[in-house]
Short mmCIF file of C-alpha atoms and ligand atoms in Angstrom, two decimals:
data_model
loop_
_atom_site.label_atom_id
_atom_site.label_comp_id
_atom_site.label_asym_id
_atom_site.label_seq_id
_atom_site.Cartn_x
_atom_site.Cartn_y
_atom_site.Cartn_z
CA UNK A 1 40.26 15.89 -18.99
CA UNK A 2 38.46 13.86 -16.18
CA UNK A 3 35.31 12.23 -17.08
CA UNK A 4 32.33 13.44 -15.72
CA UNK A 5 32.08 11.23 -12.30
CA UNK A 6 28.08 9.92 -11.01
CA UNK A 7 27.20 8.13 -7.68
CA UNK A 8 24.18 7.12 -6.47
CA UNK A 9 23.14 4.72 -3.98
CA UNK A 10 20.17 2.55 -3.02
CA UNK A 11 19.12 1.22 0.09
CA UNK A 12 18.91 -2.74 0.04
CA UNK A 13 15.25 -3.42 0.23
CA UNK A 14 15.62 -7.04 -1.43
CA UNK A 15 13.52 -8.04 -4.66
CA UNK A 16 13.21 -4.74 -6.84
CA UNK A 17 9.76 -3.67 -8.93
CA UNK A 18 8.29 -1.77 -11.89
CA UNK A 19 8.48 1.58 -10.39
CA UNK A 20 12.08 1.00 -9.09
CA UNK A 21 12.80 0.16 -12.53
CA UNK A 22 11.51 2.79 -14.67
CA UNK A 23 12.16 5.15 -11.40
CA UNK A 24 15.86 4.47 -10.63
CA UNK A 25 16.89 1.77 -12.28
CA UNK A 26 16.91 2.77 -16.16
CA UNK A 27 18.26 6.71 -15.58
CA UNK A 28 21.13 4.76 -13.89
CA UNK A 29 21.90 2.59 -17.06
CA UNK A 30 21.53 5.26 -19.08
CA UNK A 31 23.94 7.43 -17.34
CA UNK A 32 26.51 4.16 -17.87
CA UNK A 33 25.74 4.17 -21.06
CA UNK A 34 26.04 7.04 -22.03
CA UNK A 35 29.46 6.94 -22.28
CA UNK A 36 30.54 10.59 -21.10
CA UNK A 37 30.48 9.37 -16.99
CA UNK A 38 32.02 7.40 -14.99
CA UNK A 39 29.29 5.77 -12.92
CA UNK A 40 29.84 4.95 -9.20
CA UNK A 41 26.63 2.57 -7.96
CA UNK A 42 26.42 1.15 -4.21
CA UNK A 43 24.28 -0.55 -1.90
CA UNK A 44 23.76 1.85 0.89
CA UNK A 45 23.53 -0.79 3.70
CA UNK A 46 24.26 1.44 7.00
CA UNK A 47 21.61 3.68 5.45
CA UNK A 48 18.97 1.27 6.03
CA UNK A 49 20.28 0.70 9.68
CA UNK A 50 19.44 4.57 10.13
CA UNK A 51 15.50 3.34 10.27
CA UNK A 52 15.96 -0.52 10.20
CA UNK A 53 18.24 -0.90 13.00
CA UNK A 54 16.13 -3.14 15.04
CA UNK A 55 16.03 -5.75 12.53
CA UNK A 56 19.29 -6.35 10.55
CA UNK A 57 18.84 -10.29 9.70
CA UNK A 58 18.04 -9.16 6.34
CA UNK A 59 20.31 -6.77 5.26
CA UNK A 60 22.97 -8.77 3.96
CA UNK A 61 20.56 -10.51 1.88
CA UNK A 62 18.32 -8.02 0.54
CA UNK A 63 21.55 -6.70 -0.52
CA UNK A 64 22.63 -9.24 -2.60
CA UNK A 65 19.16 -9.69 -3.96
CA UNK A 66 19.04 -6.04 -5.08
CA UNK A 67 22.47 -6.57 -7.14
CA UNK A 68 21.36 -9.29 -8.88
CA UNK A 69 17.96 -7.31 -9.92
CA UNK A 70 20.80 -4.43 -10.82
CA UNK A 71 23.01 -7.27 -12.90
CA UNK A 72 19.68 -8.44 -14.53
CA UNK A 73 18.49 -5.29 -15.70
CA UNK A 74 21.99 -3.80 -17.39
CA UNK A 75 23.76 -2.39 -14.47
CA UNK A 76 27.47 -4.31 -15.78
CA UNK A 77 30.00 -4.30 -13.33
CA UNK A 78 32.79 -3.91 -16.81
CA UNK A 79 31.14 -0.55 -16.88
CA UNK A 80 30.14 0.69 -13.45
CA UNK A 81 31.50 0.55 -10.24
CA UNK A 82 29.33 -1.56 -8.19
CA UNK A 83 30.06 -1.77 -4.46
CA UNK A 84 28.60 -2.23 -0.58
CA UNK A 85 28.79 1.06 0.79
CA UNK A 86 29.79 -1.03 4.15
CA UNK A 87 32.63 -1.98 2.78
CA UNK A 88 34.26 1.05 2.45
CA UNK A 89 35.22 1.97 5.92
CA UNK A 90 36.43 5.48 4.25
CA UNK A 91 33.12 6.73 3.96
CA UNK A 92 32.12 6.76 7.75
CA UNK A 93 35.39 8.23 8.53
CA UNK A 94 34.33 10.89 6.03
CA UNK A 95 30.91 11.30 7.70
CA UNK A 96 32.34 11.57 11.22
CA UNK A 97 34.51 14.33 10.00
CA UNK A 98 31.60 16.41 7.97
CA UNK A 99 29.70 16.01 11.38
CA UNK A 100 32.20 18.42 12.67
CA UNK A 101 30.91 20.97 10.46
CA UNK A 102 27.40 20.93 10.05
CA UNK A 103 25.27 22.96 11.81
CA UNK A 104 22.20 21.03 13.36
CA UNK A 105 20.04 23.54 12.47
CA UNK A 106 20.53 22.27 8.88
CA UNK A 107 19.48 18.61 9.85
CA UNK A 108 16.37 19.44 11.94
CA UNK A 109 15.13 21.47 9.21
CA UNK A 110 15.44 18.62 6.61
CA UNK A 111 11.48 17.81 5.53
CA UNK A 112 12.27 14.13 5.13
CA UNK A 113 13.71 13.74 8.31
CA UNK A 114 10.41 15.80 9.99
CA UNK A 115 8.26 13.77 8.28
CA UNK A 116 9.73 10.65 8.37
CA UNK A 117 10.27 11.14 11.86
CA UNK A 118 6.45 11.59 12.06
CA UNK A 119 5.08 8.91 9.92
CA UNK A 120 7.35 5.99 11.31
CA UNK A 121 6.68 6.70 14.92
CA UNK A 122 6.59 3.16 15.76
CA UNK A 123 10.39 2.73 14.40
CA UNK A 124 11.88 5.39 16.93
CA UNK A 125 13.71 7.30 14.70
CA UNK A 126 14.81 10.22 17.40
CA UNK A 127 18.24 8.64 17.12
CA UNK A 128 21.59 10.24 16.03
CA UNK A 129 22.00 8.35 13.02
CA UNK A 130 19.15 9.23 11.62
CA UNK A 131 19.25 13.08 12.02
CA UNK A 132 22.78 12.22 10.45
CA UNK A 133 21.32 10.23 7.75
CA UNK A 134 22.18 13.73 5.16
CA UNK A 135 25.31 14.08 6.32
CA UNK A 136 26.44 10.03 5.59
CA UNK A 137 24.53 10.55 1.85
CA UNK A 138 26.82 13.79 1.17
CA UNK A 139 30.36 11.73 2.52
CA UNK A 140 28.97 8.73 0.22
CA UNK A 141 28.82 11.50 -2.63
CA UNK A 142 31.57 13.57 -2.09
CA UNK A 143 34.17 11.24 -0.93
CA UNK A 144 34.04 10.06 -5.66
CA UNK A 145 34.46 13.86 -5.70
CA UNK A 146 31.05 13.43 -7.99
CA UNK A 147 29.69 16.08 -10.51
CA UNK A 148 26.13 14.48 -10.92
CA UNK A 149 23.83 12.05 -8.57
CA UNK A 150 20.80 10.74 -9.83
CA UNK A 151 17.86 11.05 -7.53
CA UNK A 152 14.19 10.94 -7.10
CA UNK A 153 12.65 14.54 -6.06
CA UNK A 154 12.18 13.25 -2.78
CA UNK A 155 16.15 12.99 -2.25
CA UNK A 156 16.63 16.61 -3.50
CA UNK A 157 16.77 18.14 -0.22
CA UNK A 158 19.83 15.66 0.43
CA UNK A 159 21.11 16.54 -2.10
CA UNK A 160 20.82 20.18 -1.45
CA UNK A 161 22.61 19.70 1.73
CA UNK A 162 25.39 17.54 0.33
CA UNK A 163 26.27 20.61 -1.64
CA UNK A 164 26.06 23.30 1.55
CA UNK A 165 28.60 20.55 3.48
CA UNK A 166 30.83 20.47 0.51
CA UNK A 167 31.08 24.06 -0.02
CA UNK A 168 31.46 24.55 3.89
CA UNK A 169 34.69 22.16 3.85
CA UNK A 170 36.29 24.03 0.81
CA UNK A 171 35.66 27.27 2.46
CA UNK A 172 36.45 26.56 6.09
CA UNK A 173 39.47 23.83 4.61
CA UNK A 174 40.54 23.93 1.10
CA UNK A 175 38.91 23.41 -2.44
CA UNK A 176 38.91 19.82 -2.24
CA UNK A 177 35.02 18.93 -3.50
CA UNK A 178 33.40 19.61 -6.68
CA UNK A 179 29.71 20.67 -5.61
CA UNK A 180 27.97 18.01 -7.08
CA UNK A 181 24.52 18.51 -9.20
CA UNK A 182 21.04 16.67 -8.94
CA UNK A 183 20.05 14.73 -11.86
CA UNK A 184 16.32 14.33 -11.09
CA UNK A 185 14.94 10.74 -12.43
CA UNK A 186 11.47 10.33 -13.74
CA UNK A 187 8.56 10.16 -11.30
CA UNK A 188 7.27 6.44 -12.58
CA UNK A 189 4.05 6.99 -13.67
CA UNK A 190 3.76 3.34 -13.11
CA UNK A 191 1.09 2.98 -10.27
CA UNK A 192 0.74 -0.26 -7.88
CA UNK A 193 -1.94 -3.29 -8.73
CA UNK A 194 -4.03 -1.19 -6.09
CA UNK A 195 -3.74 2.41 -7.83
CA UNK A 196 -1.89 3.81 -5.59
CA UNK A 197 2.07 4.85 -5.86
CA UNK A 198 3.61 1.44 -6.37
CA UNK A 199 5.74 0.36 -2.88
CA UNK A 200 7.16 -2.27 -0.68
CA UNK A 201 5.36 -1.32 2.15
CA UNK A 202 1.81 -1.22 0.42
CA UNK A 203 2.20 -4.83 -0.71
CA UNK A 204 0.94 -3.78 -4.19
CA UNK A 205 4.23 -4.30 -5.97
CA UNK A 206 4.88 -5.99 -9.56
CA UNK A 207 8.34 -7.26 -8.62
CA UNK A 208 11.29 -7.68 -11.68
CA UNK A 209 11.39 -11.55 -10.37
CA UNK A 210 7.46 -12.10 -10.76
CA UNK A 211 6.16 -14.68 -13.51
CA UNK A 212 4.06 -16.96 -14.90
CA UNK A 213 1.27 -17.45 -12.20
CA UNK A 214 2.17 -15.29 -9.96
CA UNK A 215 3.08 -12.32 -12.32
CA UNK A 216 -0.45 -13.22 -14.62
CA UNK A 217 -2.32 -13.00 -10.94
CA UNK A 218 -0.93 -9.81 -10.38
CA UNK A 219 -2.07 -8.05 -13.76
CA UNK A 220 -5.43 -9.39 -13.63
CA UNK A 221 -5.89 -7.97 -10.40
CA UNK A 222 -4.55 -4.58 -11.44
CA UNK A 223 -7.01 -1.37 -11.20
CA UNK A 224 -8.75 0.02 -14.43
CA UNK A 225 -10.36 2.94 -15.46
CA UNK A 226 -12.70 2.87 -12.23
CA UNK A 227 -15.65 4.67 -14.52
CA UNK A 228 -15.81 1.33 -16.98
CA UNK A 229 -18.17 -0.90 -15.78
CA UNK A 230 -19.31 -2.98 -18.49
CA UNK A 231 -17.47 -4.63 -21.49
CA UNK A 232 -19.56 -2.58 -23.70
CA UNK A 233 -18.96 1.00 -22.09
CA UNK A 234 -15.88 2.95 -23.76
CA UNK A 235 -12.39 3.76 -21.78
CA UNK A 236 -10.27 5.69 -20.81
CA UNK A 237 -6.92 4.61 -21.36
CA UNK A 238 -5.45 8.00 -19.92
CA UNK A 239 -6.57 7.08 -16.68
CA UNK A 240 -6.42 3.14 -16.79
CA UNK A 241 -2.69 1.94 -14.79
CA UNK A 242 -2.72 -0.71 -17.40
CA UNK A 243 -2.55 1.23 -20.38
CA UNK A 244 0.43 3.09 -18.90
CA UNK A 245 2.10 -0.44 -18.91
CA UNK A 246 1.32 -0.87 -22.29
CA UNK A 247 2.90 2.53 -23.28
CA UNK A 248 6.31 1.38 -21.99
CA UNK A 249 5.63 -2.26 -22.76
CA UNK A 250 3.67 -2.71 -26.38
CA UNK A 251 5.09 -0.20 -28.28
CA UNK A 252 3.95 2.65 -29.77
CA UNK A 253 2.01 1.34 -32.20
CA UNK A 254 0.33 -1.97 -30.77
CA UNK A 255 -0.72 0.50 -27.52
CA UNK A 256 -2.01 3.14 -30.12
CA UNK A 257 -4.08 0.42 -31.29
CA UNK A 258 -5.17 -1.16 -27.54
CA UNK A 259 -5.75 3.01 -27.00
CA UNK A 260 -8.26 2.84 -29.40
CA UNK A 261 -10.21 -0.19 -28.90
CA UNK A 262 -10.38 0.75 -25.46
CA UNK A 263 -12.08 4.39 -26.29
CA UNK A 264 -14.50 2.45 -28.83
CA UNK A 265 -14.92 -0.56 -26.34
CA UNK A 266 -13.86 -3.01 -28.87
CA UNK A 267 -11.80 -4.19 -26.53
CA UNK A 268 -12.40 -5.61 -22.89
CA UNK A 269 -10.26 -5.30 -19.79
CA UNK A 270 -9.78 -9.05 -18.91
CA UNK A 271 -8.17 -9.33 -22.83
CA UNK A 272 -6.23 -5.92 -22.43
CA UNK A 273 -4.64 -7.18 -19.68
CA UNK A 274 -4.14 -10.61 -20.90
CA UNK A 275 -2.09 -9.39 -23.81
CA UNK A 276 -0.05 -6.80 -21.22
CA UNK A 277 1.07 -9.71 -19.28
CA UNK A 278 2.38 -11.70 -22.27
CA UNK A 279 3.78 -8.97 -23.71
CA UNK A 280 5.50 -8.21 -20.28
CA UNK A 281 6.75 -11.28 -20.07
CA UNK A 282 8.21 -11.49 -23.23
CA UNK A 283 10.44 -8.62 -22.17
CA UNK A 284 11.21 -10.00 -19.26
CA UNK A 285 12.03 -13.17 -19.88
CA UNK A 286 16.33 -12.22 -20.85
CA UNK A 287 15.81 -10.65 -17.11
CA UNK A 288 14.63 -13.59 -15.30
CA UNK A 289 17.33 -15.85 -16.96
CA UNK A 290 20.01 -13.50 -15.77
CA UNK A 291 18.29 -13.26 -12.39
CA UNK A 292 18.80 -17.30 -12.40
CA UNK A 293 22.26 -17.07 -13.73
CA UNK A 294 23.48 -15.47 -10.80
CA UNK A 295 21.07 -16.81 -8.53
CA UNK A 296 22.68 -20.34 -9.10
CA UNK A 297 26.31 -18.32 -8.54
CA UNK A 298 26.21 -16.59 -5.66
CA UNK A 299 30.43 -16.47 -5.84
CA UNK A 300 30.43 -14.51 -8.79
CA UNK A 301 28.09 -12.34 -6.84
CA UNK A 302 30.55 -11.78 -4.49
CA UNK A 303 33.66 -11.47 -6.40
CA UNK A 304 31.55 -9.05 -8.78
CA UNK A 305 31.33 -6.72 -5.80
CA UNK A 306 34.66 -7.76 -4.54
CA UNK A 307 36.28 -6.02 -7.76
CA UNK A 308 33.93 -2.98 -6.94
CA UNK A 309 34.62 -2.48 -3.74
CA UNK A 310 38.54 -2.77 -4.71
CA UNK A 311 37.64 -0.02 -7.34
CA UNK A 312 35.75 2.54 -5.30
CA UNK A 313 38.28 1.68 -2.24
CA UNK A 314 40.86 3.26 -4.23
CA UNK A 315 39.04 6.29 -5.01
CA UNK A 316 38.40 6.67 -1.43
CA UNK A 317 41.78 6.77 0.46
CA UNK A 318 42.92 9.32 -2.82
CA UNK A 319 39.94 11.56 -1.68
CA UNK A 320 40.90 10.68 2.14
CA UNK A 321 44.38 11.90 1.92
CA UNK A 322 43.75 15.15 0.67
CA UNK A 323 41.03 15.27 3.03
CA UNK A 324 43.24 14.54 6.24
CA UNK A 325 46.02 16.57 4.71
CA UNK A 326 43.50 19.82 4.85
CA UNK A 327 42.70 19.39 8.14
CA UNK A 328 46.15 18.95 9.31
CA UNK A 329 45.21 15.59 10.86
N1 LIG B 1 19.07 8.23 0.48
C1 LIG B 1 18.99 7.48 -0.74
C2 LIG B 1 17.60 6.84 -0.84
O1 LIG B 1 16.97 6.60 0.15
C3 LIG B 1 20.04 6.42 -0.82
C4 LIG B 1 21.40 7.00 -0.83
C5 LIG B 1 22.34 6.86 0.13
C6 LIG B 1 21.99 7.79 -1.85
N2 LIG B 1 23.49 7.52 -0.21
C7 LIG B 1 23.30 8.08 -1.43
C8 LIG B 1 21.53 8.25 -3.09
C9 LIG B 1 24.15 8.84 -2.21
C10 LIG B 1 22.40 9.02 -3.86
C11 LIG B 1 23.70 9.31 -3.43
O2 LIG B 1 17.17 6.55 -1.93
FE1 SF4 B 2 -7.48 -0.02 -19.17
FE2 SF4 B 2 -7.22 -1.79 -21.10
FE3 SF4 B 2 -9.47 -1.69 -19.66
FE4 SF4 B 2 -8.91 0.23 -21.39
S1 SF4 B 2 -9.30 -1.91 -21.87
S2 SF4 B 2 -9.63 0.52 -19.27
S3 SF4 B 2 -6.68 0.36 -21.22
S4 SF4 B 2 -7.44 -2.23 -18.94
#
């Protein structure tokens, strides 16, 4: 019996943070291991041309920066696949073919790509890539032949669609995809320095490489329970961004404790978030040394990915053959 096959891909956005992390990041190591799934994981490069395609200096390096945040964290190459998604030329043939069969009228009414299109009005995004941008996600998922993909609810509607193209090629074709299933990762409750929801673009980001100085800078400057004024007025650690770090960061029973002093106002938030930070960095500090390791080694980097790419490649011209044998091309 096959093992039960998951892909998922990120877009290369460089350094990752705290919300990517307890997002993403951990549902993905989880899923590897678990030990029931074979986990396909790849940096989906020509993705971030569909909106970034005026500026592509960075890709290559944000790319390589995201993998080693992945390698830090647990992602291990001995159990996942971990590839470039431009690597594997497959895939785009894959997309050019499911363009065939997909209606437009099931692109234009994607919400993402409406509001996207909307909000980012000084990118241009009335190109043809980026209406295609569903169709390249379900070839990147289909082309593994994958039972489960691990997204945020915001890629559901991709996901959705992945599963109308696949089901379109088996009828109009043959059965040759699985119709893969969403497995939804948590919404990070994990909120920027600022309050709001923690991202890139709002420059409010606690990044996995942050420390010392620069990490302690960041927590001191991170939003409270907006109703405690004083030292001496009681908190409310349900509302307070920090304790939510300390839930995931302290332990049960050391943020049970901060929890408390907080409500009786034993406790001040200057102190509360001193001990968060050391606490934090504690954690962190296996992370940062691998993030060094393989800093210092960019060739072991590359060969990493080399060995994924070799792996997924091989995947992909199976799935492609059956593929060009049902189309009688
Ligand atoms: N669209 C996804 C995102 O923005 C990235 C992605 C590309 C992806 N291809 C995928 C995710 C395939 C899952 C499966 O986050
Ligand atoms: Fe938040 Fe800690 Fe201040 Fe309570 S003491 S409001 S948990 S920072």
């Amino acid at each position: 019996m096959r093992s039960k096959r998951i892909v998922s891909g990120m877009r290369p956005t460089g350094r990752l943070h705290f919300g990517n992390l307890h997002g993403a990041l951990n549902k993905w190591i989880d899923l590897q291991n678990d030990g029931r799934y074979e986990c396909y994981y790849f940096v989906a490069d020509w993705h971030a041309l569909t909106s970034d395609y005026r500026e592509t200096d960075h890709v290559r390096d944000y790319a390589v920066e995201m993998v080693i945040d992945w390698l830090s964290v647990g992602l291990d190459p001995e159990k996942s696949t971990i590839f470039v998604q431009s690597d594997i030329k497959e895939h785009a043939e894959l997309h050019v073919l499911l363009s065939m069969i997909t209606p437009l009228a099931w692109l234009e009414r994607n919400p993402t790509y409406k509001e996207m299109k909307e909000e980012l009005i000084e990118k241009d995004l009335s190109t043809y890539g980026f209406l295609g941008y569903p169709v390249l996600q379900a070839a990147d998922i289909i082309i593994y032949k994958a039972s489960g993909v691990p997204v945020g609810v915001d890629q559901l509607p991709h996901v959705e669609l992945t599963r109308e193209i696949a089901r379109r090629f088996n009828f109009l074709y043959r059965e040759v995809f699985p119709i893969p299933e969403p497995i939804l990762t948590e919404v990070p409750k994990l909120l920027g320095i600022d309050g709001r929801k923690m991202s890139k673009s709002y420059q409010n980001s606690i990044y996995l490489g942050d420390r010392d100085k620069e990490f302690n800078a960041k927590v001191e400057s991170m939003f409270t329970d907006p109703q405690r004024m004083r030292k001496n007025d009681p908190g409310r650690p349900e509302v307070c961004n920090v304790y939510s770090f300390h839930e995931l960061y302290t332990g049960k029973e050391g943020s049970m404790e901060i929890g408390e002093d907080c409500r009786s106002a034993r406790i001040g938030c200057v102190a509360c978030k001193r001990k968060l930070a050391e606490r934090m960095l504690e954690v962190m500090r296996p992370i940062h040394e691998r993030q060094d390791f393989y800093r210092e080694r960019p060739t072991l980097v590359r060969e990493l990915l080399a060995r994924g790419n070799a792996r997924a490649a091989e995947e992909a011209r199976r799935t492609m053959t059956e593929v060009r044998e049902a189309l009688k091309i």
